[in-house]
Tab-separated table of C-alpha atoms in Angstrom:
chain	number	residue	atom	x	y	z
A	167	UNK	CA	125.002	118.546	100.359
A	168	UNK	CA	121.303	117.125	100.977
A	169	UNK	CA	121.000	113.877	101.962
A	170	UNK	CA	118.417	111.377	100.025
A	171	UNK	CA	117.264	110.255	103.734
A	172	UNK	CA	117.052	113.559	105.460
A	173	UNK	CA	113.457	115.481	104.923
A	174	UNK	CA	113.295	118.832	103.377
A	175	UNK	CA	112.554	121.570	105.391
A	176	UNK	CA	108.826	122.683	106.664
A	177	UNK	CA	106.746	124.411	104.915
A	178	UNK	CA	105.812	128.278	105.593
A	179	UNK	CA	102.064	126.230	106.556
A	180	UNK	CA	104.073	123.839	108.469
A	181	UNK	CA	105.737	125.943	110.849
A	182	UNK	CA	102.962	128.277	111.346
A	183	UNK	CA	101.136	125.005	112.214
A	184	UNK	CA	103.892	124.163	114.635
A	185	UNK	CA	103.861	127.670	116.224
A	186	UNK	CA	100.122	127.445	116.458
A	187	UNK	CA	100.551	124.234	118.205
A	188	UNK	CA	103.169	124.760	120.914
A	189	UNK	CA	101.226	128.294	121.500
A	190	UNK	CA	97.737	126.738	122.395
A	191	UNK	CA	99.402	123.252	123.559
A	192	UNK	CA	101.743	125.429	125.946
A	193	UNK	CA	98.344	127.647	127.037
A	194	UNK	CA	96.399	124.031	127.650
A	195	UNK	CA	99.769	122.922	129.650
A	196	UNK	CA	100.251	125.934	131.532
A	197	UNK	CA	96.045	126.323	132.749
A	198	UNK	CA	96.235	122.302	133.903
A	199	UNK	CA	99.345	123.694	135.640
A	200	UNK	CA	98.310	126.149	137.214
A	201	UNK	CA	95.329	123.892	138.221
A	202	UNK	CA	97.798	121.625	139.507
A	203	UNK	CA	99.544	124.390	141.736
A	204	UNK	CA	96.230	125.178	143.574
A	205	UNK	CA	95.555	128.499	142.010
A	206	UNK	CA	91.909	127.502	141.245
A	207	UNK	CA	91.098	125.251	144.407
A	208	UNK	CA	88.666	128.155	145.566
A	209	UNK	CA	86.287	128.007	143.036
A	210	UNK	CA	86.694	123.960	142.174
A	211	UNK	CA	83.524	122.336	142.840
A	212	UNK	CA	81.537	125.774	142.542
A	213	UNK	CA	79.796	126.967	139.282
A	214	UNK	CA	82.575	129.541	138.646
A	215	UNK	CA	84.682	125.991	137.565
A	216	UNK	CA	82.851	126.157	134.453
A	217	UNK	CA	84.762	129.287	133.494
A	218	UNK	CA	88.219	126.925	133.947
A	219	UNK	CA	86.715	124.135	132.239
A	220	UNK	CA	85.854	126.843	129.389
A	221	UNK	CA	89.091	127.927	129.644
A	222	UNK	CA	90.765	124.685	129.074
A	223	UNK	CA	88.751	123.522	126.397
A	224	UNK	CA	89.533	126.840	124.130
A	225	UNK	CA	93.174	125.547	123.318
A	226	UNK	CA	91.470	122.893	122.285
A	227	UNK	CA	89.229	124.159	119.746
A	228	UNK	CA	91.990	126.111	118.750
A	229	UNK	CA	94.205	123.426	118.299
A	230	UNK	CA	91.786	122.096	115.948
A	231	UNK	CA	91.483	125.295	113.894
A	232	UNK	CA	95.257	125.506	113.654
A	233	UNK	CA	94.869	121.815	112.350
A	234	UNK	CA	91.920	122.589	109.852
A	235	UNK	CA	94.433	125.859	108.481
A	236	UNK	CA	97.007	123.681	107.917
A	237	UNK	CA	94.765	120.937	105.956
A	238	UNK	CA	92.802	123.756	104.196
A	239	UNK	CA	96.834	125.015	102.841
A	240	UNK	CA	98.516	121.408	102.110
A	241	UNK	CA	98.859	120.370	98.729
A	242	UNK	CA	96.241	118.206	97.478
A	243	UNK	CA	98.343	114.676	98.622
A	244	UNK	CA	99.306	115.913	101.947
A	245	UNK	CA	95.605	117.048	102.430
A	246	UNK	CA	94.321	113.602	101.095
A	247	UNK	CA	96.234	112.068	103.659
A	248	UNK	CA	95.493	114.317	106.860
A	249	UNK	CA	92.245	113.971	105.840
A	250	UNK	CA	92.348	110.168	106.243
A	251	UNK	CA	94.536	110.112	109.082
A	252	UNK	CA	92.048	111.948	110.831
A	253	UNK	CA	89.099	109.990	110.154
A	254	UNK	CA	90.973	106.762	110.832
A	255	UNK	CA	92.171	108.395	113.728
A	256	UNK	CA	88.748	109.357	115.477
A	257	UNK	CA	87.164	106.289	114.072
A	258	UNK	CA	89.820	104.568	116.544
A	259	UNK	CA	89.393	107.093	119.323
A	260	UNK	CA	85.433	106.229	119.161
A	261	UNK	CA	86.076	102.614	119.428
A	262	UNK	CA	88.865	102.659	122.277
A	263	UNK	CA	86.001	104.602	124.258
A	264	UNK	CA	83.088	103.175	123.629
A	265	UNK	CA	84.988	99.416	124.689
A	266	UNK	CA	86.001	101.213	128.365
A	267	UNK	CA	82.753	102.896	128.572
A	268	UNK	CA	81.012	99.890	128.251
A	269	UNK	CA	83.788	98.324	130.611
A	270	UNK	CA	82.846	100.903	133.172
A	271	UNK	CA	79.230	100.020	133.112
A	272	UNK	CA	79.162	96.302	132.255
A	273	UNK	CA	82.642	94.833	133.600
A	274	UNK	CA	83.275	97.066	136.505
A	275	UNK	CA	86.076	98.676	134.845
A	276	UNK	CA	87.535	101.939	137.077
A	277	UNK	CA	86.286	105.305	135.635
A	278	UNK	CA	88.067	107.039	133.538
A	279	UNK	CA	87.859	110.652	133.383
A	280	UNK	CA	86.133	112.281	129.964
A	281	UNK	CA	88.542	114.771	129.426
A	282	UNK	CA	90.951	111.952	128.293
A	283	UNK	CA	90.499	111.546	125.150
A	284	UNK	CA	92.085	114.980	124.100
A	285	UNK	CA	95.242	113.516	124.787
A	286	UNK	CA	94.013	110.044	123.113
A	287	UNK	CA	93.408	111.332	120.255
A	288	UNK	CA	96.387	113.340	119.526
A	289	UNK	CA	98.459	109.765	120.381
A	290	UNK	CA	96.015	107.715	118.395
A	291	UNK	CA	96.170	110.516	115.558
A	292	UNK	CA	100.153	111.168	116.133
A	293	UNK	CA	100.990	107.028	116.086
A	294	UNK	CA	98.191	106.766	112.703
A	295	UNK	CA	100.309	109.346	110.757
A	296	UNK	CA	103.676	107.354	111.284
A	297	UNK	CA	102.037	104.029	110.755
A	298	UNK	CA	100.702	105.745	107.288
A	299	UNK	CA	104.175	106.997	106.111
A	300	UNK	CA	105.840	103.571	107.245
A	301	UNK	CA	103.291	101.887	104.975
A	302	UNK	CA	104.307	104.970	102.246
């Protein structure tokens, strides 16, 4: 029996979304990892780091391509409200970061590093879509 509280089960979309995402998330994880273990100290600090710093950022991008597949299939509704989650989301992310980097260069507020705000946004987006659905 189904139970009037439980949610139905994802979508085809949604858990090719999901797959998408713990692929590229666990390639993004497993680089900073290996950055972590000292596989790349040889070439940090050298021009060959841009290659790494390429390397990390294309999770990213595809991240965000898994994210724009799964808008471009949702149902009008869902897509309405990823949409808008989004926006809000960024609009949020902008703000946060435009307060510290104006901290860092008028109120002596410790550097933060750029690269932050991947994992910013992704809270600020994650904690927008449940503050959307608790607000129905």
């Amino acid at each position: 029996m189904h139970h009037s509280l439980s949610s139905p089960p994802p979508s085809h979309f949604m858990r090719t979304y999901l797959v998408r995402t713990a692929v590229w998330m666990g390639i993004y994880c497993a680089i900073h990892l290996l950055v972590i273990l000292g596989w790349f100290d040889a070439i940090i600090g050298t021009p060959s780091a841009w290659l790494l710093a390429l390397a990390v950022a294309v999770p990213i991008a595809a991240q965000l391509r898994a994210s724009l597949l799964w808008i471009q299939a949702a149902d009008e509704y869902q897509r309405a409200q990823a949409i808008r989650s989004v926006v809000i989301a960024c609009g949020l992310v902008l703000m946060l970061c435009s307060i510290w980097g104006f901290g860092e260069s008028y109120a002596a507020a410790p550097h933060v590093p750029a690269w932050l705000v991947v994992p910013l946004f992704w809270l600020v987006w994650a904690l927008v879509g449940c503050a959307m659905r608790l607000r129905g």
